[in-house]
PDB file of N, CA and C in Angstrom:
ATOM      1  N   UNK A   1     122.090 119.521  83.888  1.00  0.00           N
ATOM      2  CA  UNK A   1     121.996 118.087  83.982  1.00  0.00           C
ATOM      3  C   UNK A   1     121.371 117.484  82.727  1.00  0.00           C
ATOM      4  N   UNK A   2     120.840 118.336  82.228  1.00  0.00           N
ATOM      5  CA  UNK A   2     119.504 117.466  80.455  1.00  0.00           C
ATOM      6  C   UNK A   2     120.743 117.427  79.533  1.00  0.00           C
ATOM      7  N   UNK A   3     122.130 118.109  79.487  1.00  0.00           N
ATOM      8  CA  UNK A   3     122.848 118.196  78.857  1.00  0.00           C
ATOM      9  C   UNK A   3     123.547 116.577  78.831  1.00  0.00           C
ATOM     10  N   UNK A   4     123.520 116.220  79.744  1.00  0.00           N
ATOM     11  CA  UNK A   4     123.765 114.966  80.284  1.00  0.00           C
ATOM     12  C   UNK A   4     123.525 113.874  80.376  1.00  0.00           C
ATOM     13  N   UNK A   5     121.997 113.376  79.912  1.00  0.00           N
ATOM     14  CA  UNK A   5     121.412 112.549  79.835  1.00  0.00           C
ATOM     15  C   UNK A   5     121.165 112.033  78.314  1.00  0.00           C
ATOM     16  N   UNK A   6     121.293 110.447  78.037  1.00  0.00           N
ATOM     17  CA  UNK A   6     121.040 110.219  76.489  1.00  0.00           C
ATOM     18  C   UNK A   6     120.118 108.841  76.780  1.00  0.00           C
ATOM     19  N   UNK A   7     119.716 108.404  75.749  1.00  0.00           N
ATOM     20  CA  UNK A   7     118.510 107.457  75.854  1.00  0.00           C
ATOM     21  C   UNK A   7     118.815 106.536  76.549  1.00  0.00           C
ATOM     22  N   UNK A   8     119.728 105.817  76.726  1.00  0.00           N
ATOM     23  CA  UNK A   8     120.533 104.931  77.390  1.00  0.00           C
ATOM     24  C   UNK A   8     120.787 105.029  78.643  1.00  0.00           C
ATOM     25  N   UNK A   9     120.642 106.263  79.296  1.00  0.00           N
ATOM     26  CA  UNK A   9     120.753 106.763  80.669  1.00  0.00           C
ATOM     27  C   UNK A   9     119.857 106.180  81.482  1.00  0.00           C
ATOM     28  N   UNK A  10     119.773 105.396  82.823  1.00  0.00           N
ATOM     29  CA  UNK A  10     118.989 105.298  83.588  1.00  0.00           C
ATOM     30  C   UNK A  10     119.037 106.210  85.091  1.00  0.00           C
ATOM     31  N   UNK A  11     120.065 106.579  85.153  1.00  0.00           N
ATOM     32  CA  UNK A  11     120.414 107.157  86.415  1.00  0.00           C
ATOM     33  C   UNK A  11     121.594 108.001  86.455  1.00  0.00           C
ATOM     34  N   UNK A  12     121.864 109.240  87.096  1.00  0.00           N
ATOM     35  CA  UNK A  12     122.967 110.068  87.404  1.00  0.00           C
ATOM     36  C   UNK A  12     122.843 110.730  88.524  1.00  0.00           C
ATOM     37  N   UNK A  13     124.332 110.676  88.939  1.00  0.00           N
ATOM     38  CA  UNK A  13     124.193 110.663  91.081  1.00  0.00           C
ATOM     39  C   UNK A  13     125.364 111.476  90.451  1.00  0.00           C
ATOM     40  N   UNK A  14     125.058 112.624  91.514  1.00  0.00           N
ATOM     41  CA  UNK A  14     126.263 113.537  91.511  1.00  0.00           C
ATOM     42  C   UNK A  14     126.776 114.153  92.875  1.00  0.00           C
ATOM     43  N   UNK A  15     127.840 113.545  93.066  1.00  0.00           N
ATOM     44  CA  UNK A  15     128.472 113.512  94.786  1.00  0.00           C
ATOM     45  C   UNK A  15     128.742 114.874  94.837  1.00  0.00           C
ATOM     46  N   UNK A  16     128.551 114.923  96.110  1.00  0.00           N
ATOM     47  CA  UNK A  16     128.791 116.660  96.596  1.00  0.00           C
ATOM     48  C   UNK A  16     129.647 116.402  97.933  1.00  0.00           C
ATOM     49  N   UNK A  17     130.443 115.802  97.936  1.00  0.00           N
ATOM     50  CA  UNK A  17     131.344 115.471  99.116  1.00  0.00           C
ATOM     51  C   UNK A  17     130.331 115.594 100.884  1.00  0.00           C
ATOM     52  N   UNK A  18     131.049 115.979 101.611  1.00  0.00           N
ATOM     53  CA  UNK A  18     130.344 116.112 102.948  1.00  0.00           C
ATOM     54  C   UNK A  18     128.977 116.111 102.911  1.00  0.00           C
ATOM     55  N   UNK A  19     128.624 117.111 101.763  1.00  0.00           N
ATOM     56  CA  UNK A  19     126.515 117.275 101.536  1.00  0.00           C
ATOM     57  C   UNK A  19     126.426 115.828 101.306  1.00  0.00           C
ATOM     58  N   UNK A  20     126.667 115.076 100.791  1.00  0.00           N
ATOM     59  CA  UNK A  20     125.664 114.115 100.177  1.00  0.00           C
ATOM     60  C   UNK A  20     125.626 114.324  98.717  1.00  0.00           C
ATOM     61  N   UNK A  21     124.053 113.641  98.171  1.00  0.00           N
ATOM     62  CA  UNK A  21     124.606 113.406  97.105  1.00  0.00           C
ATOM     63  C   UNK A  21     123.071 114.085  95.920  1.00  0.00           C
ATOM     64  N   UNK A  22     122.959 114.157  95.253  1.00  0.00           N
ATOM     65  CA  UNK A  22     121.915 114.398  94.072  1.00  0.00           C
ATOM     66  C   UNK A  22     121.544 113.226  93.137  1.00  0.00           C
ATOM     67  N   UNK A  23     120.695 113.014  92.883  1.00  0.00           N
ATOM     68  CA  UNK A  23     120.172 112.032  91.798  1.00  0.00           C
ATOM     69  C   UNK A  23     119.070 112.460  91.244  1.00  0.00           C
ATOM     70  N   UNK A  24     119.547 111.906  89.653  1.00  0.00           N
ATOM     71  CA  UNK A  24     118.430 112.425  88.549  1.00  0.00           C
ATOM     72  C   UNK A  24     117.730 110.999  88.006  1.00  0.00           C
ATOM     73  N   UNK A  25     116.587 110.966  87.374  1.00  0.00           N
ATOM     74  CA  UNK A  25     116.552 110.241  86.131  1.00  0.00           C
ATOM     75  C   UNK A  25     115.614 110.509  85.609  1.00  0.00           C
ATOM     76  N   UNK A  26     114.736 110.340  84.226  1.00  0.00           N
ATOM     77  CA  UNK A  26     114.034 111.036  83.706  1.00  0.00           C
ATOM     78  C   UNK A  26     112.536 111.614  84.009  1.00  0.00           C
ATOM     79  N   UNK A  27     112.080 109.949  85.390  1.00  0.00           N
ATOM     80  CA  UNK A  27     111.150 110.110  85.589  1.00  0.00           C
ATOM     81  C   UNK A  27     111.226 110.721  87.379  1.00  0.00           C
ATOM     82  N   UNK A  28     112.084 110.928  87.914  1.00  0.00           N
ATOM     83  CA  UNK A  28     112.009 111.728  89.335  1.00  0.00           C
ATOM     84  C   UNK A  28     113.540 112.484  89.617  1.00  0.00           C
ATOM     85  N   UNK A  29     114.023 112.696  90.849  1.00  0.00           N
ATOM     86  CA  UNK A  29     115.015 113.554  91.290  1.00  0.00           C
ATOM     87  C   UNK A  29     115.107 113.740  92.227  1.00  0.00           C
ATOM     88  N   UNK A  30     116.195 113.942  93.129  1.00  0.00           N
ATOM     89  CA  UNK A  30     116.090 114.052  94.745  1.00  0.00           C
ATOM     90  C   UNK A  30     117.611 114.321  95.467  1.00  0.00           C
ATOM     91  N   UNK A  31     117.478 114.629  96.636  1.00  0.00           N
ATOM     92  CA  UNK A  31     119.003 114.901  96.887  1.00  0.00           C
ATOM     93  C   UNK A  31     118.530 114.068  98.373  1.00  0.00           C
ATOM     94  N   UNK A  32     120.151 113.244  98.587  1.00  0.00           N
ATOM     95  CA  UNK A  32     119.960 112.435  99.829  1.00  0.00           C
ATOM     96  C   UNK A  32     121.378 113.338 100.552  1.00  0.00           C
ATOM     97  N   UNK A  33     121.136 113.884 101.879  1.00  0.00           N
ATOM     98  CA  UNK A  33     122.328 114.532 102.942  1.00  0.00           C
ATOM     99  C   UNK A  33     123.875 113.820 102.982  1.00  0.00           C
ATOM    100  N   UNK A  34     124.761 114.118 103.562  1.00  0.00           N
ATOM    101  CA  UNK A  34     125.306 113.804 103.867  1.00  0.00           C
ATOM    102  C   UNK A  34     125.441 113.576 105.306  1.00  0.00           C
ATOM    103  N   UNK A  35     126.497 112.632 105.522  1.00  0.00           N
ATOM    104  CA  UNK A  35     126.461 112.097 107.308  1.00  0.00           C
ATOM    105  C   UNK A  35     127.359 113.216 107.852  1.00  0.00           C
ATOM    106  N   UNK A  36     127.209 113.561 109.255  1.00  0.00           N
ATOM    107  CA  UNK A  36     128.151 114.282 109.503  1.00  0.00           C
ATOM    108  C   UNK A  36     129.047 113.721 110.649  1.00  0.00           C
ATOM    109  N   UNK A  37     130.196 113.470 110.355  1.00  0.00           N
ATOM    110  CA  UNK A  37     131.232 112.922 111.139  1.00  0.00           C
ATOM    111  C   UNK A  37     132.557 113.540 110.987  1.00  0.00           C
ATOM    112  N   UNK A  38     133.576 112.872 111.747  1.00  0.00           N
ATOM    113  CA  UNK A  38     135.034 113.694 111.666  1.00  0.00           C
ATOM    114  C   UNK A  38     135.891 112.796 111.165  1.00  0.00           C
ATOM    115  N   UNK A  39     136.087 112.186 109.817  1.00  0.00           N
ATOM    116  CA  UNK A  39     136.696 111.478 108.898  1.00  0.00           C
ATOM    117  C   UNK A  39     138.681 111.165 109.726  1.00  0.00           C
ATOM    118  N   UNK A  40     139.131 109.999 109.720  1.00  0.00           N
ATOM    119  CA  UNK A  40     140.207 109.709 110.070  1.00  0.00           C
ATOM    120  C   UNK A  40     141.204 110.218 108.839  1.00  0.00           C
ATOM    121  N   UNK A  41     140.735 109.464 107.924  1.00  0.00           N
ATOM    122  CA  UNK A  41     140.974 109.010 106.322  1.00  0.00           C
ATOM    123  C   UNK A  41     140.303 108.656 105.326  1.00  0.00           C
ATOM    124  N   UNK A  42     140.223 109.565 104.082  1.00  0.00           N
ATOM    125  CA  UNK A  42     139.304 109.523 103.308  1.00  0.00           C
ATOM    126  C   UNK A  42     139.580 108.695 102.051  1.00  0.00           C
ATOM    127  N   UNK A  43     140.857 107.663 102.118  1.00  0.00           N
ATOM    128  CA  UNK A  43     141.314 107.012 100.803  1.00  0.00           C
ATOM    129  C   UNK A  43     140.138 106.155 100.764  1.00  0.00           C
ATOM    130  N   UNK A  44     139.710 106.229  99.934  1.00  0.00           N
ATOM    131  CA  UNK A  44     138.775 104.817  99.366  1.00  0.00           C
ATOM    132  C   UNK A  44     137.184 105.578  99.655  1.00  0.00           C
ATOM    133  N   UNK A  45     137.070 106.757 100.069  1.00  0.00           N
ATOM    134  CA  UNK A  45     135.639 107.127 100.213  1.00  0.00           C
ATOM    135  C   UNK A  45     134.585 107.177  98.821  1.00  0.00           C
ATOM    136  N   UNK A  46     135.213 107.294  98.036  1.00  0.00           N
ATOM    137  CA  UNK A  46     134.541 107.402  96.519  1.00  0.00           C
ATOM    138  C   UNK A  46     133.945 105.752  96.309  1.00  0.00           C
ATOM    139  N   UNK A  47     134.742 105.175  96.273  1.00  0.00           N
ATOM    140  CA  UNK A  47     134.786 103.478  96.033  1.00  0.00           C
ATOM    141  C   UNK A  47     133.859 103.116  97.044  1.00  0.00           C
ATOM    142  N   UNK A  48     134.103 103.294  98.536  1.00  0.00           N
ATOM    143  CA  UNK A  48     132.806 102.785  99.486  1.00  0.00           C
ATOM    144  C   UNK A  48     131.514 103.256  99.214  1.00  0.00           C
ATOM    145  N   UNK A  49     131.493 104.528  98.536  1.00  0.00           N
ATOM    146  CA  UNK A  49     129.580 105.300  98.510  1.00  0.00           C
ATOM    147  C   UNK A  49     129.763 104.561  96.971  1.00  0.00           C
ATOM    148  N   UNK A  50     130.666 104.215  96.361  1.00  0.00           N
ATOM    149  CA  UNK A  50     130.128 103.566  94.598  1.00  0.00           C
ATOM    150  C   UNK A  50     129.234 102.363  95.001  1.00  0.00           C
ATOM    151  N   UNK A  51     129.849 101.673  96.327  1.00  0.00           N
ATOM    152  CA  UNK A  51     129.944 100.351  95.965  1.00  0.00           C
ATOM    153  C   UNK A  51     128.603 100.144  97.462  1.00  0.00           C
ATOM    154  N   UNK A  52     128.665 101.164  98.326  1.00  0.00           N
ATOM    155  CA  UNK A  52     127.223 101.402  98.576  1.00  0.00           C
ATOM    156  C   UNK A  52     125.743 101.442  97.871  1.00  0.00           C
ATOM    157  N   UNK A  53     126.060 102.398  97.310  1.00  0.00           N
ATOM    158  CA  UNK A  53     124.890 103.352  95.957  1.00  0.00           C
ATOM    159  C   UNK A  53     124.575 101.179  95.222  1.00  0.00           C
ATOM    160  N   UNK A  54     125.623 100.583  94.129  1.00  0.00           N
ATOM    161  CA  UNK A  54     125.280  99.697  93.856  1.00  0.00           C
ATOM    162  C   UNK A  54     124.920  98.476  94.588  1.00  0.00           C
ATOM    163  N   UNK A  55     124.973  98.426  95.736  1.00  0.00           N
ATOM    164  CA  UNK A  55     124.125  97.155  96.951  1.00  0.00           C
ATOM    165  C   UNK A  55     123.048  97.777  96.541  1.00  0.00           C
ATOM    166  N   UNK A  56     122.193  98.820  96.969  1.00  0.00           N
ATOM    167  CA  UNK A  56     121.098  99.459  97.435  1.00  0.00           C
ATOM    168  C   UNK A  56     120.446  99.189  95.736  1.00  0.00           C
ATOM    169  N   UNK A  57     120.925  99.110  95.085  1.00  0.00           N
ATOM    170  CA  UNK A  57     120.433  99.553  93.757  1.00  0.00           C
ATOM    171  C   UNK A  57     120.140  97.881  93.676  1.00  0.00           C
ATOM    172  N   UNK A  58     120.886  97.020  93.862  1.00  0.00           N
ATOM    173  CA  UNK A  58     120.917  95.592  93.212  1.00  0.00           C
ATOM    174  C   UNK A  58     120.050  95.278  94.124  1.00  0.00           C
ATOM    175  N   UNK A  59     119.837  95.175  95.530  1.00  0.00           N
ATOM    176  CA  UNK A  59     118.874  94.677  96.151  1.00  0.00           C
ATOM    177  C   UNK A  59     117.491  94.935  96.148  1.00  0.00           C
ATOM    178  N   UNK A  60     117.010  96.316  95.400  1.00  0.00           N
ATOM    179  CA  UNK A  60     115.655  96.888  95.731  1.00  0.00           C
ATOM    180  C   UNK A  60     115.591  97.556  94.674  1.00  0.00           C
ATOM    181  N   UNK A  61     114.830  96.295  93.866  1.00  0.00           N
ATOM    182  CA  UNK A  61     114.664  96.604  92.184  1.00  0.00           C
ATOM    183  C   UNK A  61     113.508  97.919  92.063  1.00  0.00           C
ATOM    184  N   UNK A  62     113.045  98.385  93.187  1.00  0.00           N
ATOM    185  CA  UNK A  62     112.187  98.902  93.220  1.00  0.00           C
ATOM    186  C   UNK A  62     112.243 100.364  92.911  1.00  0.00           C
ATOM    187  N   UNK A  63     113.838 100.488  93.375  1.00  0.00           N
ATOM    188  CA  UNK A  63     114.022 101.990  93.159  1.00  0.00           C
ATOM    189  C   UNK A  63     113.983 102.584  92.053  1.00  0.00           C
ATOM    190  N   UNK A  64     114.052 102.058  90.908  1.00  0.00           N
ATOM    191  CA  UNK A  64     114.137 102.412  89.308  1.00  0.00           C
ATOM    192  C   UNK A  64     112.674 102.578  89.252  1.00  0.00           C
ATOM    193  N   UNK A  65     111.750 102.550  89.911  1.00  0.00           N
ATOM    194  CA  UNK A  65     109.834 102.298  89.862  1.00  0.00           C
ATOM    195  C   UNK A  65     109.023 103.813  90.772  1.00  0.00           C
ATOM    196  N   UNK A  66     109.796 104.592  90.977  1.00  0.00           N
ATOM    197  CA  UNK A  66     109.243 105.862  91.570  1.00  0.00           C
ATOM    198  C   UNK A  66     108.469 106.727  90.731  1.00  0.00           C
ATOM    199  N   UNK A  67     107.360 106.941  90.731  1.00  0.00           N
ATOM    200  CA  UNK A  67     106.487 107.741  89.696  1.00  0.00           C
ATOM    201  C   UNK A  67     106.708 109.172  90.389  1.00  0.00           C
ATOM    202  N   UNK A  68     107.326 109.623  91.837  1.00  0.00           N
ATOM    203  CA  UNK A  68     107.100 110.781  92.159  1.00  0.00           C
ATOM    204  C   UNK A  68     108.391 111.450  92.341  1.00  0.00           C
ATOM    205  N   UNK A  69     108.333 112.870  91.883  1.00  0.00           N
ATOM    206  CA  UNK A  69     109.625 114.016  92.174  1.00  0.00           C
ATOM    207  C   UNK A  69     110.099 113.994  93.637  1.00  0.00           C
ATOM    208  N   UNK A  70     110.839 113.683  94.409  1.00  0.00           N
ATOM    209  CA  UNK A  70     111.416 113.845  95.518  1.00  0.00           C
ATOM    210  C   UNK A  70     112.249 114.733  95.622  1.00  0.00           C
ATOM    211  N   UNK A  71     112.201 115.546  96.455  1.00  0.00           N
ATOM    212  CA  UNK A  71     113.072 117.090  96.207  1.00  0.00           C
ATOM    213  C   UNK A  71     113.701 117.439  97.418  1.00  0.00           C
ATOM    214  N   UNK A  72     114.850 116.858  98.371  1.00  0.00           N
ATOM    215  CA  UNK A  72     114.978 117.318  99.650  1.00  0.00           C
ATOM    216  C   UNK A  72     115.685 118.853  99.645  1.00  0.00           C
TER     217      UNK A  72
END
């Protein structure tokens, strides 16, 4: 993942389908689960967790402000 990151970086989420998902940034890290359900149809699942991930991000300026490693 350090391979990955450049000054400009604030954040990198790396989907793991069914698991859930991973997130880095320089100052913490953490992995959030995945839900477990029995999917109808999965067109547009990428686009709904993008466009999830950015609500959560735009509403709660707070999350960029974590001083601690979170490690699930």
């Amino acid at each position: 993942m350090k391979k990955l990151f450049h000054p400009n970086l604030k954040l990198l989420v790396v989907t793991e389908g069914s698991e859930g998902c991973r997130y880095y940034t320089k100052a913490f890290k953490g992995r959030v689960p995945g839900i477990k359900d029995k999917p109808v149809d999965t067109t547009g699942a990428g686009d709904a967790f993008v466009s999830g991930l950015l609500n959560s991000l735009a509403s709660d300026s707070k999350l960029f402000q974590h001083g601690v490693t979170r490690s699930n």
